[in-house]
C-alpha cells in the first residue's frame, strides 16, 4: 500500500479550499478522560469541531452529525466497539494507542465501517487509516530548548525530569527525543524518569515533580494526559514562591494552564502535535470519498509537530537557536532516534536515564 505523507500545504488546502458542507456522521471515541483532558483528546475534538465548522461552546452539530463516546473501561472495548460499528456511523475516530488490540478484532469483521486512528499500531485493513506523529522530533526540540535555557541562566549542573503516563513505545519516543535533545547541549546532564501508569493521576505527578524540584531538578516534561496537570501545578506553586523551575507541556499549548501572577506562566514551552489537523484532513478524505487505509507518519517536515513560543521568557535568542536545530532535523542533518526508526539506539539511550 502506497505510503502517503501529508504536508502542511496539503493540510492548509483542506482548511481553506473545501466549500462542501459536511454531511458525514462522526463519533470520536476516547478513553475515560473524555475531551476535557486539555491534551490529546481535546486536540482530536478540536479537529472534529473544525471539520463541522463548530467550536468549543458552539457545538451545533453535536448529537446529530457528530458525538463523543467515552470508554471508561478497557475490559469491554471489543464489545463496545462492536456496538458502535452496528450503529453505522460513517467514521469512528480514535485517538491513542489503547484501542489497537480491540481494533485488530473489530476492523476485519466490520469492513464497511471506516476507522481513523491516531498513534495506533498498523492494522492491514483497507477501512483503517492511522496517523503517527514523529513525537520524538518535537520532543528533541523542547529538550534542547530547556538545556539551552539552563545554560543561559547559568544553572550549575542542571538536572531534568520526564513523567510518562503509561509505559509503551508511543511514550518512549517522547522521552527518547527529550533525552537526546538535552544531551545534544549538555552531554553529561542527569535525567530522571517516572511512569505513573495512569492518564488520570495528577496527584502522583504532583508528588514526584515536587520531590524532584525540591532536590534541584530544573525542568520536568510530562507526557501523561491529565496526569501532567499535577506537574504544572507544582511548577506554578514553586515559581510563585520564587524558585526557578519549569514545566514543559505536551500535545497542545499549555501556557494558560501554568499562568500565575501578572500573565507569567510556569510552562516555558509545549511540544505540540497537530492532532486536530490530522483528524480534520482525515474526515475530509471521507467526505470527498478519497479515504484510503494505511498508516501515515507526520513529522516536523510536514509541520505536524513542533514547540510553542507563547511564553515571552523564552527570549529571541533561545527561539532562534531552537529554530536552527529544527531546520537541521528537517534537512536530515540531525537524526532523532525512536522505537519506530532505531529501536536499539533508542533503548540504549533510555538506559542512561535514572528510573524512579
XYZ file of C-alpha atoms in Angstrom:
356
model
C 0.000 0.000 0.000
C 1.424 3.299 -1.033
C 2.516 5.420 1.906
C 1.259 8.987 1.785
C 2.823 11.883 3.663
C 0.515 14.806 4.356
C 2.379 18.072 4.013
C 1.497 21.291 5.764
C 0.490 22.741 2.407
C -1.982 19.909 1.874
C -3.412 20.432 5.326
C -3.818 24.136 4.607
C -5.557 23.240 1.355
C -8.061 21.126 3.273
C -8.786 24.009 5.640
C -9.182 26.717 3.025
C -10.401 25.283 -0.246
C -13.316 22.988 0.526
C -16.788 24.524 0.488
C -18.607 21.229 0.512
C -20.914 21.101 3.522
C -20.103 18.292 5.945
C -22.804 15.633 5.829
C -20.984 12.556 7.095
C -21.526 11.353 10.652
C -18.632 11.007 13.089
C -18.096 9.638 16.564
C -14.936 10.500 18.497
C -14.096 7.562 20.757
C -11.909 8.460 23.756
C -10.528 6.877 26.883
C -12.061 7.710 30.260
C -10.680 11.252 30.284
C -13.006 12.413 27.506
C -12.366 15.633 25.599
C -11.568 17.700 28.683
C -8.086 16.268 29.211
C -6.504 19.552 27.989
C -4.256 17.409 25.818
C -4.597 14.592 23.313
C -8.347 14.013 23.250
C -9.028 17.746 23.324
C -6.883 18.199 20.224
C -8.757 15.446 18.373
C -12.051 17.051 19.412
C -10.854 20.392 18.022
C -10.278 18.641 14.683
C -13.795 17.189 14.657
C -15.382 20.523 15.555
C -13.323 22.373 12.948
C -14.424 19.936 10.249
C -18.071 20.684 11.010
C -17.478 24.418 11.289
C -18.118 24.460 15.050
C -16.059 25.433 18.083
C -15.908 24.516 21.755
C -19.043 26.001 23.300
C -20.736 26.224 19.876
C -21.236 22.506 19.121
C -24.268 22.922 16.871
C -23.928 19.521 15.240
C -23.433 17.633 18.493
C -25.666 14.592 18.792
C -26.702 14.689 15.143
C -23.665 14.953 12.869
C -21.059 14.128 15.484
C -20.761 12.829 19.013
C -18.275 11.744 21.706
C -18.207 8.227 23.134
C -16.151 7.758 26.308
C -14.757 4.295 27.014
C -14.374 4.188 30.798
C -13.114 0.600 30.919
C -10.719 -1.275 28.675
C -12.045 -4.742 29.525
C -15.115 -4.296 27.315
C -13.538 -2.444 24.385
C -14.235 -5.187 21.830
C -17.925 -5.467 22.697
C -18.308 -1.687 22.987
C -16.696 -1.082 19.597
C -18.889 -3.772 18.062
C -21.940 -1.942 19.366
C -20.673 1.307 17.822
C -19.964 -0.375 14.486
C -23.535 -1.715 14.370
C -24.796 1.872 14.580
C -23.326 2.518 11.114
C -21.744 5.880 11.810
C -19.767 6.924 8.729
C -16.473 7.145 10.600
C -15.187 6.352 14.092
C -12.212 8.432 15.225
C -9.963 7.033 17.966
C -7.023 8.891 19.474
C -4.441 6.924 21.449
C -2.740 3.550 21.362
C -5.165 1.939 23.823
C -7.543 0.904 21.032
C -5.032 -1.110 18.992
C -5.784 -4.617 20.267
C -9.560 -4.226 20.091
C -9.336 -2.821 16.556
C -7.405 -5.874 15.370
C -10.515 -7.896 16.181
C -13.186 -5.417 15.081
C -11.844 -3.890 11.847
C -11.717 -7.089 9.729
C -15.265 -8.010 10.750
C -16.870 -4.625 10.154
C -15.090 -3.953 6.873
C -17.614 -1.306 5.794
C -17.011 0.776 8.918
C -14.296 3.407 8.454
C -11.868 3.943 11.322
C -9.484 6.885 11.754
C -6.875 6.247 14.437
C -4.074 8.308 15.946
C -0.866 6.638 17.151
C -2.240 3.099 16.947
C -0.399 0.030 15.745
C -0.649 -0.548 11.962
C -3.633 -2.693 11.068
C -3.576 -4.034 7.490
C -7.209 -3.293 6.716
C -8.500 -1.021 3.961
C -11.012 0.512 6.377
C -8.410 1.714 8.917
C -6.488 4.952 8.359
C -3.836 5.550 11.035
C -1.722 8.619 11.689
C 1.594 8.563 13.503
C 3.360 11.679 14.700
C 7.135 11.950 14.931
C 6.793 12.979 18.570
C 10.485 12.309 19.130
C 11.343 15.210 16.816
C 9.225 17.748 18.670
C 10.499 16.359 21.973
C 14.087 16.770 20.813
C 13.351 20.458 20.285
C 11.951 21.044 23.785
C 14.811 19.034 25.274
C 17.440 21.120 23.506
C 15.487 24.290 24.311
C 15.318 23.653 28.054
C 19.003 22.729 28.151
C 19.899 25.978 26.373
C 17.673 27.899 28.804
C 19.573 26.351 31.727
C 22.843 27.413 30.114
C 21.536 30.931 29.533
C 20.578 31.203 33.201
C 23.958 29.817 34.297
C 22.396 26.887 36.152
C 25.209 24.747 37.530
C 24.834 21.036 36.668
C 21.112 21.269 35.792
C 19.007 18.132 36.174
C 15.850 17.253 34.272
C 12.786 15.039 34.714
C 10.331 13.180 32.497
C 6.938 11.918 33.695
C 5.130 9.410 31.478
C 1.528 8.284 31.689
C 1.851 4.641 30.650
C 4.810 2.539 29.532
C 4.826 1.819 25.787
C 6.573 2.704 22.551
C 4.475 5.811 21.926
C 5.523 7.486 25.197
C 9.057 6.085 24.985
C 9.501 8.041 21.753
C 8.640 11.305 23.523
C 11.176 10.513 26.232
C 13.812 9.400 23.753
C 13.633 12.648 21.796
C 13.645 14.727 25.001
C 16.727 12.957 26.372
C 18.551 13.164 23.056
C 17.754 16.889 22.788
C 19.039 17.646 26.279
C 22.192 15.597 25.735
C 22.899 17.388 22.440
C 23.504 20.519 24.529
C 24.536 19.050 27.889
C 26.095 15.613 27.234
C 26.517 14.778 30.921
C 23.155 16.015 32.174
C 21.437 13.884 34.799
C 17.894 12.952 33.730
C 15.214 11.141 35.732
C 12.028 9.458 34.602
C 8.918 8.207 36.345
C 5.897 6.424 34.867
C 2.616 6.897 36.709
C 0.835 4.084 34.784
C -2.268 6.227 34.556
C -3.512 9.116 32.453
C -5.598 10.487 35.314
C -3.436 10.713 38.446
C -2.292 14.339 38.683
C -1.716 13.755 42.399
C 1.088 11.276 41.694
C 2.698 13.545 39.114
C 2.460 16.435 41.556
C 4.129 14.403 44.278
C 7.008 13.223 42.096
C 7.549 16.605 40.420
C 7.554 18.248 43.846
C 10.241 15.849 45.067
C 12.362 16.469 42.002
C 12.028 20.242 42.110
C 12.888 20.275 45.825
C 16.010 18.212 45.075
C 17.265 20.574 42.383
C 15.610 19.382 39.162
C 15.357 22.368 36.832
C 12.551 21.261 34.493
C 10.027 18.433 34.123
C 8.419 17.329 30.858
C 5.165 15.420 31.360
C 3.590 13.240 28.680
C 0.753 11.821 30.691
C -2.625 13.260 29.714
C -4.488 14.826 32.615
C -1.837 13.394 34.965
C 0.577 16.044 33.684
C -1.521 18.812 35.216
C -0.001 17.826 38.555
C 3.464 18.708 37.292
C 2.297 22.091 36.055
C 0.557 22.803 39.385
C 3.797 22.139 41.267
C 5.793 24.355 38.936
C 3.242 27.146 39.429
C 3.412 26.813 43.216
C 7.202 26.943 43.287
C 7.564 29.784 40.808
C 5.118 31.807 42.881
C 7.487 31.177 45.793
C 10.395 32.492 43.734
C 12.003 29.183 42.735
C 13.464 28.935 39.227
C 11.828 25.746 37.907
C 9.919 24.973 34.727
C 7.261 22.627 33.410
C 7.071 21.603 29.747
C 3.626 20.959 28.276
C 2.582 18.462 25.615
C 0.184 17.927 22.702
C -1.426 21.388 22.972
C -0.089 24.759 24.062
C -0.394 24.527 27.864
C 0.842 28.051 28.581
C -2.517 29.065 30.088
C -2.508 26.087 32.451
C 0.670 27.437 34.039
C -0.330 31.104 34.325
C 0.256 32.854 37.642
C 0.750 36.426 38.766
C 0.602 39.028 36.017
C 0.431 36.761 32.989
C 3.563 34.800 33.767
C 3.495 31.050 33.175
C 5.352 28.118 34.716
C 5.097 26.350 31.340
C 8.107 27.551 29.388
C 7.076 25.749 26.185
C 4.933 22.835 24.992
C 5.690 20.114 22.485
C 2.686 20.248 20.180
C 1.226 17.552 17.974
C -1.309 18.882 15.497
C -3.737 16.029 16.048
C -6.547 18.414 15.140
C -5.157 18.910 11.627
C -4.758 15.172 11.043
C -8.327 14.477 12.183
C -9.650 17.315 10.030
C -7.794 16.109 6.936
C -8.854 12.507 7.507
C -12.519 13.470 7.803
C -12.181 15.451 4.578
C -10.893 12.323 2.865
C -14.053 10.507 3.942
C -16.313 13.376 2.898
C -14.625 13.608 -0.516
C -14.679 9.816 -1.000
C -10.873 9.661 -1.045
C -10.446 7.635 2.129
C -7.617 5.073 1.938
C -6.441 2.646 4.580
C -2.857 2.519 5.780
C -0.502 4.427 8.062
C 0.921 7.883 7.541
C 3.732 9.453 9.544
C 3.552 13.196 10.134
C 6.745 14.965 11.166
C 8.473 18.313 11.606
C 8.866 18.440 7.852
C 5.085 18.318 7.497
C 4.555 20.983 10.150
C 2.729 18.357 12.240
C 4.868 18.595 15.394
C 6.817 21.439 16.946
C 7.131 23.639 20.003
C 5.294 26.720 21.271
C 6.761 30.202 21.573
C 3.937 31.729 23.667
C 5.976 32.334 26.824
C 7.910 35.634 26.494
C 10.521 34.297 28.904
C 11.809 32.061 26.129
C 13.539 35.026 24.590
C 14.503 35.621 20.966
C 17.938 34.032 21.305
C 16.568 30.680 22.511
C 13.871 30.712 19.824
C 16.444 31.451 17.118
C 18.733 28.616 18.233
C 15.819 26.178 18.545
C 14.620 27.078 15.055
C 18.107 26.381 13.725
C 18.007 22.936 15.314
C 14.570 22.367 13.825
C 15.940 23.195 10.391
C 18.719 20.636 10.799
C 16.211 17.916 11.709
C 14.065 18.758 8.674
C 17.172 18.667 6.454
C 18.248 15.309 7.875
C 21.413 16.717 9.420
C 20.156 15.651 12.842
C 18.582 12.203 13.120
C 16.374 11.674 16.153
C 16.159 8.092 17.372
C 12.863 6.419 18.231
C 11.453 2.942 18.766
C 9.877 3.228 15.306
C 13.092 4.130 13.473
C 16.073 2.944 15.538
C 14.837 0.811 18.403
C 18.220 -0.388 19.633
C 19.673 3.113 19.741
C 16.528 4.405 21.451
C 16.598 1.663 24.093
C 20.303 2.220 24.776
C 19.709 5.932 25.179
C 16.913 5.374 27.707
C 19.180 3.100 29.750
C 21.187 6.216 30.631
C 18.171 7.721 32.409
C 17.662 7.254 36.165
C 14.353 5.376 36.542
C 12.248 6.072 39.621
